[in-house]
């Protein structure tokens, strides 16, 4: 069994900051990419930021320069530091990890339960 547990969402004013964290637990063999996605009401889920196992990063254009993704390969965690938040950043944020377990050695997508981020104007 693998679980991705997120924390750090909440309500913040425009220009404020939040830090999201996600920890993967279970009988994990290795983790490939980790990332954060978000879904606003009435919209499709979209990629916000991605980080490879070697540390290479990729960001949605609208968050470049404001958001920073990082990971700890020992603790199996991924973080998203969000600064200069805007109302359009309001969404449910989901942690994602592409990993394989010791029981099933094919890389598979896993998702967290989601955490709400609300930015008030």
PDB file of C-alpha atoms in Angstrom, residues 16-18 31 33 38 58-59 62 66 72 74 76 80 84 87-88 90-91 97 102 105 108 111 113 117-118 121:
ATOM      1  CA  UNK A  16       0.802  36.012   0.564  1.00  0.00           C
ATOM      2  CA  UNK A  17       2.682  32.728   0.760  1.00  0.00           C
ATOM      3  CA  UNK A  18       1.909  29.101   1.481  1.00  0.00           C
ATOM      4  CA  UNK A  31      10.320   7.252  -6.950  1.00  0.00           C
ATOM      5  CA  UNK A  33       9.082  12.175 -10.894  1.00  0.00           C
ATOM      6  CA  UNK A  38      -4.220  21.751  -9.310  1.00  0.00           C
ATOM      7  CA  UNK A  58       9.449  22.184 -14.848  1.00  0.00           C
ATOM      8  CA  UNK A  59       6.821  24.840 -14.091  1.00  0.00           C
ATOM      9  CA  UNK A  62       2.005  31.411 -14.874  1.00  0.00           C
ATOM     10  CA  UNK A  66       6.646  32.648  -7.792  1.00  0.00           C
ATOM     11  CA  UNK A  72      13.876  15.104  -0.303  1.00  0.00           C
ATOM     12  CA  UNK A  74      15.529  10.247   1.646  1.00  0.00           C
ATOM     13  CA  UNK A  76      10.184  10.728   0.051  1.00  0.00           C
ATOM     14  CA  UNK A  80       5.840  23.498  -3.125  1.00  0.00           C
ATOM     15  CA  UNK A  84       3.103  36.181  -4.397  1.00  0.00           C
ATOM     16  CA  UNK A  87      -6.697  34.766  -6.705  1.00  0.00           C
ATOM     17  CA  UNK A  88      -6.278  32.728  -9.895  1.00  0.00           C
ATOM     18  CA  UNK A  90      -7.149  29.229  -5.979  1.00  0.00           C
ATOM     19  CA  UNK A  91      -7.698  25.507  -6.498  1.00  0.00           C
ATOM     20  CA  UNK A  97       4.379  10.638  -7.605  1.00  0.00           C
ATOM     21  CA  UNK A 102       8.707  -3.632  -3.885  1.00  0.00           C
ATOM     22  CA  UNK A 105       8.098  -3.093  -9.993  1.00  0.00           C
ATOM     23  CA  UNK A 108       2.732   3.758 -11.539  1.00  0.00           C
ATOM     24  CA  UNK A 111      -2.137  10.766  -6.120  1.00  0.00           C
ATOM     25  CA  UNK A 113      -6.166  13.380  -1.579  1.00  0.00           C
ATOM     26  CA  UNK A 117      -5.643  26.640  -1.481  1.00  0.00           C
ATOM     27  CA  UNK A 118      -7.775  29.783  -1.469  1.00  0.00           C
ATOM     28  CA  UNK A 121      -8.476  39.405  -3.292  1.00  0.00           C
TER      29      UNK A 121
END
